Amino acid sequence: MEGGVPEADMSAFRECLSLSWKNPYVLRLAFSAGIGGLLFGYDTGVISGALLYIRDDFKAVDRKTWLQEAIVSTAIAGAIIGASVGGWMNDKFGRKISILVADTLFLLGSLVMAFAPSPAVLILGRVLVGIGVGMASMASPLYISETSPTRVRGALVSLNSFLITGGQFLSYLINLAFTKAPHPWRWMLGVAAAPAVIQIIFMLTLPESPRWLYRQGKEEEAKQILRKIYDNVEDFNNEIQALKESVDAELKNTEKISMIQLLKTTSVRRGLYAGVGLAFFQQFSGINTVMYYSPSIVQLAGFASNKTALLLSLITSGLNAFGSILSIYFIDKTGRKKLALISLIGVVCTLVLLTVTFRQAEIHSPMVSFDDSMSFRNNTCPDFKTAVNNDKWDCMTCLKASSTCGFCAAPNKLQPGACVISSGSTNDMCAKDHRAWYTRGCPSNFGWIALIGLALYIMFFSPGMGTVPWVVNSEIYPLRYRGVCGGIASTTVWVSNLIVSQSFLTLTEAIGPAWTFLLFGIIAFIGVFFVIVFVPETKGVPIEEVESMLEKRFVQIKFWQKREK
């Protein structure tokens, strides 16, 4: 096995399941901390459906793409702040306090959003929630990693990833449940207050991370917690010995941590290469455009109805959660590195499929009928009326001409339709004739292929790149630097996330969804080679031994071969 650790005689997944009756205390620690992942997933996923109804209540949001992107991405900007501050807070005040602070921000932000009277106040609530997300994104997996037995550490950290995707799936269910409620987006965004309160109650009854306590000189308190985590006396003694050696070595170095010191320390520098790089490629392979804008992507694929878009997006979200369950099984069986490679190769193939599908949908877009458009009289799109070559207009030309115009499809959606101004009266006129109204995408025979492509993308991404970066970043850094380096990696996640989510709708308008997906595919292709060269395998390696592993030469082109001890 990579890293020089004897291979387990049974899968870590089966051993993880056996904890439910052998040592439920470990699962209680992991699940309670993992609620932070649930909140993380819910608050990042819920906006995709809520945005459809926010556009209905605030017409300025409907007309301005940048405002839609701002509502989504300001939470990510907040997450950058949360991740940056979270690294320092984790080391200074402990993992438990960091999680409780994140919960408080989740609670406040949810209430502010639920009662927001304007887009500006809504954005403020998104910032508060985002700071909580950024803190939880590193505090929860770090707490789980440091309170888990070595043999099942990957599986239990993957539980946090499962709860993230489960939170996203739950957000889609909640979105569907409130589609008939008055101002449905307020309910969708406000529901997140409930799990925040639940986690606050749970965390108040749990101990601090034993590794953090040990480093603070509270050795007896740490030992009491570790005795509950390790039933086997030999495992307990080995853990204490390894922890003591690790902490003693770190305490000898009282020099203040600086970026220069981080880069000079070989094991930390190499860990940052791998951890930060994985965080970058996780985001720039496009996953959060799918999660944040999934209903919008479904509409781009030719499904006009808000409810239909939410329902179909629920499928992709469910597959994301299912993929996280698979990762719990494979992360400690297959290994982090190989799982990431399989995942990225699948992502590249599915992004190529999406590129071809959306390009074909653009080419075969239904034409605009001059007579049908003029039959709407004063509601005909002004750009269409004044265009010299309007006989060559198709649905995509109509939607790109002006943000105020939409396409009223013919009863047979692929036949020529009308290009008209988007307004309440126009929408009603279109609906009376049982015709679908399109403002985001166009009718297409390729819509179902796009949905299959999205589903395959999620199935490849979720078990590997959805989980591996979080697991690797929770275990690859020496204890003294873990909070700071974890903060750097989390900040990388959220900065990358901000760039991708803030630019996605703009990119689809500028170059079209087909070339946008191709761009993500090229980046994912580069990511394959990055993982092969720079990411070491940490499967089965005790946290205290990761540092010595990284001190050795860790670049390994022939990743399928066993690493020398």
Coordinates of C-alpha atoms in Angstrom, one line a residue:
M1 CA 0.0 0.0 0.0
E2 CA 1.2 3.5 -0.7
G3 CA 2.9 5.2 2.2
G4 CA 4.3 2.1 3.7
V5 CA 1.3 1.2 5.8
P6 CA 0.2 -2.5 6.0
E7 CA -3.0 -3.1 4.1
A8 CA -6.2 -3.7 6.1
D9 CA -7.6 -7.2 6.1
M10 CA -11.1 -5.9 5.5
S11 CA -12.5 -2.8 3.8
A12 CA -12.6 0.4 5.8
F13 CA -16.2 0.8 4.6
R14 CA -17.4 -2.3 6.3
E15 CA -15.4 -1.4 9.4
C16 CA -17.0 2.1 9.3
L17 CA -20.5 0.5 9.2
S18 CA -19.6 -1.8 12.1
L19 CA -19.0 1.3 14.3
S20 CA -22.7 1.8 14.5
W21 CA -22.9 -1.0 17.1
K22 CA -19.2 -1.3 18.2
N23 CA -18.5 2.3 19.0
P24 CA -21.4 4.7 18.3
Y25 CA -19.5 7.5 20.1
V26 CA -17.3 7.9 17.0
L27 CA -20.3 8.2 14.7
R28 CA -21.9 10.6 17.0
L29 CA -18.9 12.9 16.8
A30 CA -18.7 12.6 13.0
F31 CA -22.4 13.1 12.4
S32 CA -22.8 16.0 14.8
A33 CA -19.9 17.9 13.2
G34 CA -21.1 16.8 9.8
I35 CA -24.3 18.9 10.2
G36 CA -22.0 21.8 9.3
G37 CA -21.6 20.0 5.9
L38 CA -25.4 19.7 5.6
L39 CA -25.8 23.4 6.1
F40 CA -22.9 24.1 3.7
G41 CA -24.7 22.0 1.1
Y42 CA -28.1 23.4 1.7
D43 CA -27.1 27.1 1.6
T44 CA -25.0 26.7 -1.5
G45 CA -27.7 24.5 -3.3
V46 CA -30.9 26.3 -2.3
I47 CA -30.1 29.5 -4.2
S48 CA -30.4 27.6 -7.6
G49 CA -34.1 27.2 -7.2
A50 CA -34.8 30.3 -5.1
L51 CA -33.2 32.4 -7.8
L52 CA -36.1 31.5 -10.2
Y53 CA -38.6 33.0 -7.8
I54 CA -36.4 35.9 -6.7
R55 CA -36.5 37.0 -10.3
D56 CA -40.3 37.0 -10.2
D57 CA -40.5 39.2 -7.1
F58 CA -37.6 41.6 -7.9
K59 CA -37.8 42.6 -11.6
A60 CA -34.4 44.3 -11.4
V61 CA -32.9 40.9 -10.7
D62 CA -34.7 39.3 -13.7
R63 CA -33.4 42.0 -16.0
K64 CA -29.8 42.1 -14.8
T65 CA -27.6 39.1 -15.1
W66 CA -24.9 40.6 -12.9
L67 CA -27.4 41.0 -10.1
Q68 CA -28.3 37.3 -10.4
E69 CA -24.7 36.4 -10.3
A70 CA -24.2 38.7 -7.3
I71 CA -26.9 37.0 -5.3
V72 CA -25.2 33.7 -5.9
S73 CA -21.6 34.7 -5.6
T74 CA -21.7 37.1 -2.6
A75 CA -22.2 34.0 -0.5
I76 CA -19.0 32.7 -2.0
A77 CA -17.2 36.0 -1.3
G78 CA -18.4 35.6 2.3
A79 CA -17.0 32.0 2.3
I80 CA -13.6 33.4 1.3
I81 CA -13.6 35.6 4.4
G82 CA -14.9 32.7 6.5
A83 CA -12.2 30.3 5.2
S84 CA -9.4 32.9 5.7
V85 CA -10.5 33.7 9.3
G86 CA -11.4 30.0 10.0
G87 CA -7.8 28.8 9.7
W88 CA -6.7 31.2 12.4
M89 CA -9.8 30.6 14.6
N90 CA -9.4 26.8 14.4
D91 CA -5.8 27.0 15.7
K92 CA -6.6 29.8 18.3
F93 CA -9.9 28.7 19.8
G94 CA -10.3 25.2 18.6
R95 CA -12.5 23.2 16.1
K96 CA -15.6 23.1 18.3
I97 CA -15.8 26.9 18.8
S98 CA -15.3 27.5 15.1
I99 CA -18.2 25.2 14.2
L100 CA -20.4 27.0 16.8
V101 CA -19.5 30.4 15.4
A102 CA -20.3 29.1 11.9
D103 CA -23.7 27.9 13.1
T104 CA -24.5 31.3 14.6
L105 CA -23.8 32.9 11.2
F106 CA -25.9 30.4 9.4
L107 CA -28.8 31.2 11.7
L108 CA -28.5 35.0 11.4
G109 CA -28.0 34.9 7.6
S110 CA -31.0 32.6 7.1
L111 CA -33.3 34.9 9.0
V112 CA -32.0 38.0 7.2
M113 CA -32.7 36.4 3.8
A114 CA -36.1 35.2 4.8
F115 CA -37.3 38.7 5.7
A116 CA -35.2 40.6 3.1
P117 CA -37.3 43.6 1.7
S118 CA -34.8 44.3 -1.2
P119 CA -32.0 42.6 -3.2
A120 CA -29.5 44.6 -1.2
V121 CA -30.6 43.1 2.1
L122 CA -30.9 39.7 0.5
I123 CA -27.2 40.0 -0.5
L124 CA -26.3 40.9 3.1
G125 CA -27.9 37.7 4.3
R126 CA -26.0 35.8 1.6
V127 CA -22.7 37.2 2.8
L128 CA -23.4 36.2 6.5
V129 CA -24.3 32.7 5.4
G130 CA -21.3 32.6 3.2
I131 CA -18.9 33.4 6.0
G132 CA -20.5 30.5 7.9
V133 CA -20.1 28.2 4.9
G134 CA -16.4 29.1 4.6
M135 CA -15.7 28.4 8.3
A136 CA -17.7 25.1 8.3
S137 CA -16.0 24.0 5.0
M138 CA -12.8 23.5 6.9
A139 CA -13.8 23.2 10.6
S140 CA -16.2 20.2 10.1
P141 CA -13.9 17.9 8.1
L142 CA -11.0 18.9 10.4
Y143 CA -12.9 18.0 13.5
I144 CA -14.1 14.7 12.0
S145 CA -10.5 13.8 10.8
E146 CA -9.0 14.5 14.3
T147 CA -11.7 12.5 16.1
S148 CA -11.6 9.4 13.8
P149 CA -9.7 6.1 14.1
T150 CA -7.0 6.0 11.4
R151 CA -8.5 3.0 9.5
V152 CA -11.8 4.7 8.9
R153 CA -10.7 8.3 8.8
G154 CA -11.3 8.7 5.0
A155 CA -14.7 7.1 5.2
L156 CA -15.8 9.3 8.1
V157 CA -14.5 12.5 6.4
S158 CA -16.4 11.3 3.3
L159 CA -19.5 11.3 5.6
N160 CA -19.1 15.1 5.7
S161 CA -19.0 15.2 1.9
F162 CA -22.1 13.0 1.8
L163 CA -23.9 15.5 4.1
I164 CA -22.8 18.4 1.9
T165 CA -24.4 16.7 -1.2
G166 CA -27.3 15.5 1.0
G167 CA -27.8 19.2 2.0
Q168 CA -27.9 20.1 -1.7
F169 CA -30.4 17.4 -2.4
L170 CA -32.5 18.5 0.6
S171 CA -32.5 22.1 -0.8
Y172 CA -34.0 20.9 -4.1
L173 CA -36.7 19.0 -2.2
I174 CA -37.5 22.1 -0.1
N175 CA -37.5 24.2 -3.2
L176 CA -40.1 21.9 -4.8
A177 CA -42.2 21.7 -1.6
F178 CA -42.6 25.5 -1.5
T179 CA -43.3 26.2 -5.1
K180 CA -46.9 26.9 -4.3
A181 CA -46.3 29.0 -1.2
P182 CA -46.5 32.8 -1.3
H183 CA -43.0 34.2 -2.0
P184 CA -41.6 30.7 -2.1
W185 CA -37.9 31.9 -2.1
R186 CA -38.3 33.3 1.5
W187 CA -39.3 29.9 2.8
M188 CA -36.6 28.2 0.8
L189 CA -33.8 30.4 2.3
G190 CA -35.2 30.6 5.8
V191 CA -35.5 26.9 6.4
A192 CA -31.7 26.6 6.9
A193 CA -32.1 28.2 10.4
A194 CA -33.5 24.9 11.8
P195 CA -30.4 22.6 11.2
A196 CA -28.2 25.5 12.5
V197 CA -30.0 25.4 15.8
I198 CA -29.8 21.6 15.9
Q199 CA -26.1 21.6 15.4
I200 CA -25.6 24.3 18.1
I201 CA -27.4 22.0 20.6
F202 CA -25.4 18.9 19.5
M203 CA -22.0 20.6 19.6
L204 CA -22.5 22.0 23.0
T205 CA -22.6 18.4 24.3
L206 CA -19.5 17.3 22.5
P207 CA -15.8 17.6 23.4
E208 CA -13.1 19.6 21.6
S209 CA -10.7 17.8 19.2
P210 CA -8.3 15.6 21.2
R211 CA -5.4 16.6 19.0
W212 CA -6.0 20.3 19.5
L213 CA -6.4 19.7 23.3
Y214 CA -3.1 17.8 23.4
R215 CA -1.3 20.6 21.7
Q216 CA -2.7 23.1 24.2
G217 CA -1.2 21.1 27.1
K218 CA -4.5 19.5 28.1
E219 CA -3.1 15.9 27.8
E220 CA -5.4 14.1 30.3
E221 CA -8.5 15.6 28.7
A222 CA -7.3 14.5 25.3
K223 CA -6.5 11.0 26.5
Q224 CA -10.0 10.6 28.0
I225 CA -11.6 11.4 24.6
L226 CA -9.1 9.1 22.7
R227 CA -10.0 6.2 25.0
K228 CA -13.6 6.6 23.9
I229 CA -12.5 6.7 20.2
Y230 CA -10.1 3.7 20.4
D231 CA -11.5 0.6 22.0
N232 CA -8.3 -1.3 21.5
V233 CA -5.6 -0.6 24.1
E234 CA -2.8 -1.1 21.7
D235 CA -4.4 1.3 19.1
F236 CA -4.9 3.8 21.9
N237 CA -1.3 3.6 23.0
N238 CA 0.0 3.9 19.5
E239 CA -2.1 6.9 18.8
I240 CA -0.9 8.6 22.0
Q241 CA 2.7 7.9 21.3
A242 CA 2.4 9.2 17.7
L243 CA 0.6 12.3 18.9
K244 CA 3.1 12.9 21.6
E245 CA 6.0 12.7 19.2
S246 CA 4.3 14.9 16.7
V247 CA 3.4 17.6 19.2
D248 CA 6.8 17.5 20.9
A249 CA 8.5 18.1 17.6
E250 CA 6.3 21.0 16.8
L251 CA 6.7 22.6 20.2
K252 CA 10.4 22.7 19.7
N253 CA 9.8 25.1 16.9
T254 CA 8.2 28.2 18.5
E255 CA 8.9 30.4 15.5
K256 CA 5.8 32.3 14.4
I257 CA 4.2 30.8 11.3
S258 CA 4.7 32.8 8.2
M259 CA 4.1 32.2 4.5
I260 CA 7.9 32.1 3.9
Q261 CA 8.2 29.5 6.7
L262 CA 5.4 27.4 5.1
L263 CA 7.1 27.4 1.7
K264 CA 10.5 26.6 3.2
T265 CA 9.2 23.6 5.1
T266 CA 9.4 20.7 2.5
S267 CA 6.5 18.6 3.8
V268 CA 4.2 21.7 4.1
R269 CA 5.1 23.0 0.7
R270 CA 4.5 19.7 -1.0
G271 CA 1.3 19.3 1.0
L272 CA 0.1 22.7 -0.2
Y273 CA 0.9 21.8 -3.8
A274 CA -1.4 18.8 -3.6
G275 CA -4.1 20.3 -1.4
V276 CA -4.4 23.7 -3.1
G277 CA -4.1 22.2 -6.6
L278 CA -6.9 19.7 -5.9
A279 CA -9.1 22.6 -4.5
F280 CA -8.4 24.6 -7.7
F281 CA -9.3 21.8 -10.1
Q282 CA -12.3 20.8 -8.1
Q283 CA -13.9 24.1 -8.7
F284 CA -12.6 24.9 -12.2
S285 CA -14.0 21.6 -13.6
G286 CA -17.3 23.3 -13.2
I287 CA -19.2 21.5 -10.4
N288 CA -20.7 24.5 -8.7
T289 CA -22.1 25.9 -12.0
V290 CA -24.1 22.7 -12.1
M291 CA -25.1 22.9 -8.4
Y292 CA -25.8 26.7 -8.3
Y293 CA -27.3 27.1 -11.7
S294 CA -28.7 23.6 -12.3
P295 CA -32.3 24.7 -13.0
S296 CA -31.0 27.5 -15.3
I297 CA -28.9 24.9 -17.1
V298 CA -32.0 22.7 -17.5
Q299 CA -33.8 25.7 -18.9
L300 CA -30.9 26.3 -21.3
A301 CA -31.4 22.7 -22.4
G302 CA -34.9 23.6 -23.5
F303 CA -37.2 23.0 -20.5
A304 CA -39.1 26.2 -19.9
S305 CA -41.1 25.6 -16.7
N306 CA -39.6 26.6 -13.3
K307 CA -41.2 23.6 -11.7
T308 CA -40.0 21.2 -14.4
A309 CA -36.5 22.7 -14.1
L310 CA -36.5 22.2 -10.4
L311 CA -37.8 18.6 -10.7
L312 CA -35.2 17.6 -13.3
S313 CA -32.5 19.3 -11.3
L314 CA -33.5 17.2 -8.3
I315 CA -32.3 14.2 -10.2
T316 CA -28.8 15.6 -10.6
S317 CA -28.7 16.6 -7.0
G318 CA -29.8 13.1 -5.9
L319 CA -27.1 11.6 -8.0
N320 CA -24.6 13.9 -6.4
A321 CA -25.7 12.6 -2.9
F322 CA -25.5 9.0 -4.2
G323 CA -22.0 9.6 -5.5
S324 CA -21.0 10.7 -2.0
I325 CA -22.2 7.4 -0.6
L326 CA -20.1 5.6 -3.1
S327 CA -17.1 7.7 -2.0
I328 CA -17.5 6.5 1.6
Y329 CA -16.9 2.9 0.2
F330 CA -14.1 3.7 -2.3
I331 CA -12.1 6.4 -0.6
D332 CA -10.3 4.0 1.8
K333 CA -10.5 1.0 -0.6
T334 CA -9.4 2.4 -3.9
G335 CA -7.3 5.3 -2.5
R336 CA -7.5 9.1 -2.9
K337 CA -5.3 9.5 -5.9
K338 CA -6.7 6.8 -8.1
L339 CA -10.2 7.8 -7.3
A340 CA -9.5 11.4 -8.2
L341 CA -8.0 10.3 -11.6
I342 CA -10.9 8.1 -12.5
S343 CA -13.2 11.0 -11.5
L344 CA -11.4 13.6 -13.6
I345 CA -11.2 11.4 -16.7
G346 CA -15.0 10.8 -16.5
V347 CA -15.6 14.5 -16.0
V348 CA -13.6 15.4 -19.2
C349 CA -15.6 12.9 -21.3
T350 CA -19.0 14.1 -20.0
L351 CA -18.0 17.8 -20.5
V352 CA -17.2 17.0 -24.1
L353 CA -20.6 15.3 -24.5
L354 CA -22.3 18.5 -23.0
T355 CA -20.3 20.7 -25.4
V356 CA -21.5 18.7 -28.4
T357 CA -25.1 18.6 -27.2
F358 CA -25.5 22.3 -26.4
R359 CA -23.8 23.2 -29.7
Q360 CA -26.2 21.0 -31.6
A361 CA -29.1 22.6 -29.7
E362 CA -27.9 26.1 -30.7
I363 CA -27.5 25.1 -34.4
H364 CA -31.0 23.5 -34.6
S365 CA -32.8 26.3 -32.7
P366 CA -36.4 26.9 -33.9
M367 CA -36.8 29.8 -36.3
V368 CA -38.7 33.0 -35.5
S369 CA -42.0 33.6 -37.5
F370 CA -42.5 37.1 -38.7
D371 CA -46.3 36.8 -38.8
D372 CA -46.5 35.1 -35.5
S373 CA -44.3 37.8 -33.8
M374 CA -46.2 40.7 -35.3
S375 CA -49.5 39.1 -34.2
F376 CA -48.6 40.2 -30.6
R377 CA -48.8 43.8 -31.9
N378 CA -47.2 46.2 -29.5
N379 CA -45.5 43.4 -27.7
T380 CA -43.3 42.3 -30.6
C381 CA -39.6 42.5 -29.6
P382 CA -38.3 45.9 -30.8
D383 CA -34.9 44.5 -31.9
F384 CA -36.7 42.0 -34.1
K385 CA -38.9 44.6 -35.8
T386 CA -35.9 46.9 -36.6
A387 CA -33.6 44.1 -37.7
V388 CA -32.7 44.0 -41.5
N389 CA -32.4 40.3 -41.7
N390 CA -35.1 39.2 -39.2
D391 CA -36.2 36.4 -41.6
K392 CA -33.0 34.6 -40.6
W393 CA -33.7 35.0 -36.8
D394 CA -34.0 31.9 -34.7
C395 CA -34.9 31.4 -31.0
M396 CA -31.3 31.8 -29.9
T397 CA -30.9 35.1 -31.9
C398 CA -34.1 36.4 -30.2
L399 CA -32.9 35.6 -26.7
K400 CA -29.4 37.1 -27.3
A401 CA -30.8 40.2 -28.9
S402 CA -32.2 41.7 -25.7
S403 CA -32.7 40.7 -22.1
T404 CA -36.2 42.1 -22.4
C405 CA -37.3 39.7 -25.1
G406 CA -38.3 36.0 -25.0
F407 CA -39.5 33.3 -27.3
C408 CA -43.1 32.1 -27.4
A409 CA -42.8 28.6 -28.9
A410 CA -45.3 27.2 -31.3
P411 CA -47.7 24.4 -30.1
N412 CA -45.2 22.1 -31.8
K413 CA -42.2 23.5 -30.0
L414 CA -39.7 22.9 -32.9
Q415 CA -41.8 24.9 -35.4
P416 CA -41.3 28.7 -35.8
G417 CA -42.5 30.8 -32.9
A418 CA -42.7 34.4 -31.9
C419 CA -40.0 36.8 -30.6
V420 CA -41.8 39.2 -28.2
I421 CA -41.2 41.4 -25.2
S422 CA -41.1 39.6 -21.8
S423 CA -44.0 41.0 -19.7
G424 CA -46.9 39.6 -17.7
S425 CA -49.5 40.2 -20.4
T426 CA -47.3 38.6 -23.1
N427 CA -46.6 35.6 -20.9
D428 CA -50.4 35.2 -20.3
M429 CA -51.1 35.5 -24.0
C430 CA -48.5 32.8 -24.8
A431 CA -49.8 30.5 -22.1
K432 CA -53.5 30.8 -23.2
D433 CA -52.6 29.1 -26.5
H434 CA -50.9 26.3 -24.5
R435 CA -47.5 27.5 -25.8
A436 CA -44.3 27.4 -23.7
W437 CA -42.4 30.6 -22.9
Y438 CA -38.6 30.6 -23.1
T439 CA -36.2 33.3 -21.8
R440 CA -33.1 31.2 -20.8
G441 CA -32.9 28.5 -23.5
C442 CA -34.8 27.2 -26.6
P443 CA -36.9 24.2 -27.5
S444 CA -34.7 21.4 -28.6
N445 CA -34.6 17.7 -29.4
F446 CA -31.3 17.5 -27.6
G447 CA -32.6 18.4 -24.1
W448 CA -32.7 14.9 -22.8
I449 CA -29.2 14.2 -24.0
A450 CA -28.1 17.3 -22.1
L451 CA -29.8 15.9 -18.9
I452 CA -28.1 12.5 -19.4
G453 CA -24.8 14.4 -19.8
L454 CA -25.3 16.3 -16.6
A455 CA -26.2 13.1 -14.8
L456 CA -23.1 11.4 -16.0
Y457 CA -21.0 14.4 -15.1
I458 CA -22.3 14.2 -11.5
M459 CA -21.8 10.5 -11.3
F460 CA -18.2 10.8 -12.2
F461 CA -17.5 13.9 -10.2
S462 CA -19.1 13.2 -6.9
P463 CA -17.4 10.0 -5.7
G464 CA -14.0 11.3 -6.6
M465 CA -13.3 15.0 -7.0
G466 CA -16.3 15.9 -4.9
T467 CA -14.7 14.2 -1.9
V468 CA -11.0 13.6 -2.4
P469 CA -9.9 17.3 -2.1
W470 CA -11.6 17.6 1.3
V471 CA -10.2 14.3 2.6
V472 CA -6.6 15.1 1.4
N473 CA -6.7 18.6 2.9
S474 CA -7.9 17.3 6.2
E475 CA -5.0 14.9 6.6
I476 CA -2.0 16.0 4.5
Y477 CA -0.6 18.8 6.7
P478 CA 1.5 18.6 9.9
L479 CA -0.6 19.3 13.1
R480 CA 1.2 22.6 13.7
Y481 CA 0.3 24.0 10.3
R482 CA -3.0 22.2 9.8
G483 CA -5.3 25.1 10.6
V484 CA -3.4 27.6 8.5
C485 CA -2.9 25.3 5.6
G486 CA -6.4 24.1 5.7
G487 CA -7.5 27.8 5.6
I488 CA -5.3 28.4 2.6
A489 CA -6.8 25.4 0.8
S490 CA -10.4 26.4 1.7
T491 CA -9.7 30.0 0.6
T492 CA -8.5 28.6 -2.7
V493 CA -11.8 26.6 -3.0
W494 CA -13.9 29.7 -2.4
V495 CA -11.9 32.1 -4.6
S496 CA -12.0 29.6 -7.4
N497 CA -15.7 29.1 -6.7
L498 CA -16.4 32.8 -6.8
I499 CA -14.6 33.3 -10.1
V500 CA -16.5 30.4 -11.7
S501 CA -20.0 31.2 -10.3
Q502 CA -19.7 34.9 -10.9
S503 CA -18.7 34.4 -14.6
F504 CA -20.9 31.4 -15.6
L505 CA -24.0 33.3 -16.7
T506 CA -21.9 36.0 -18.4
L507 CA -19.9 33.3 -20.2
T508 CA -23.0 31.5 -21.4
E509 CA -24.4 34.8 -22.8
A510 CA -21.0 35.8 -24.4
I511 CA -19.8 32.5 -25.9
G512 CA -22.8 30.1 -25.3
P513 CA -23.1 27.2 -22.9
A514 CA -21.4 24.8 -25.4
W515 CA -18.0 26.6 -25.3
T516 CA -18.4 27.3 -21.6
F517 CA -18.5 23.6 -20.9
L518 CA -15.6 23.0 -23.3
L519 CA -13.5 25.5 -21.3
F520 CA -14.2 23.5 -18.1
G521 CA -13.3 20.3 -19.9
I522 CA -9.9 21.6 -20.9
I523 CA -9.2 22.6 -17.3
A524 CA -10.3 19.2 -16.1
F525 CA -8.0 17.5 -18.7
I526 CA -5.0 19.5 -17.3
G527 CA -6.1 18.4 -13.8
V528 CA -5.6 14.7 -14.7
F529 CA -1.9 15.3 -15.3
F530 CA -1.6 17.4 -12.1
V531 CA -3.0 14.6 -10.0
I532 CA -0.7 12.1 -11.6
V533 CA 2.4 14.2 -10.9
F534 CA 1.8 16.1 -7.6
V535 CA -0.8 14.3 -5.5
P536 CA 0.6 11.6 -3.1
E537 CA -1.5 8.7 -1.8
T538 CA -2.5 9.2 1.8
K539 CA -4.7 6.1 2.1
G540 CA -4.2 4.3 5.4
V541 CA -1.4 6.6 6.5
P542 CA -1.7 7.8 10.1
I543 CA -2.0 11.6 10.3
E544 CA 1.2 11.8 12.3
E545 CA 3.2 9.9 9.6
V546 CA 2.0 12.0 6.6
E547 CA 4.7 14.5 7.3
S548 CA 7.6 12.0 7.1
M549 CA 6.0 10.6 3.9
L550 CA 6.0 14.1 2.3
E551 CA 9.7 14.6 3.3
K552 CA 10.6 11.9 0.8
R553 CA 10.4 12.5 -2.9
F554 CA 6.7 12.3 -3.6
V555 CA 6.3 13.1 -7.3
Q556 CA 5.2 9.7 -8.8
I557 CA 4.5 9.5 -12.5
K558 CA 3.8 5.7 -12.4
F559 CA 1.0 6.1 -9.9
W560 CA -0.2 2.5 -10.3
Q561 CA 3.0 1.2 -8.7
K562 CA 3.4 0.8 -5.0
R563 CA 5.4 3.6 -3.3
E564 CA 8.6 2.5 -1.7
K565 CA 8.6 2.4 2.1

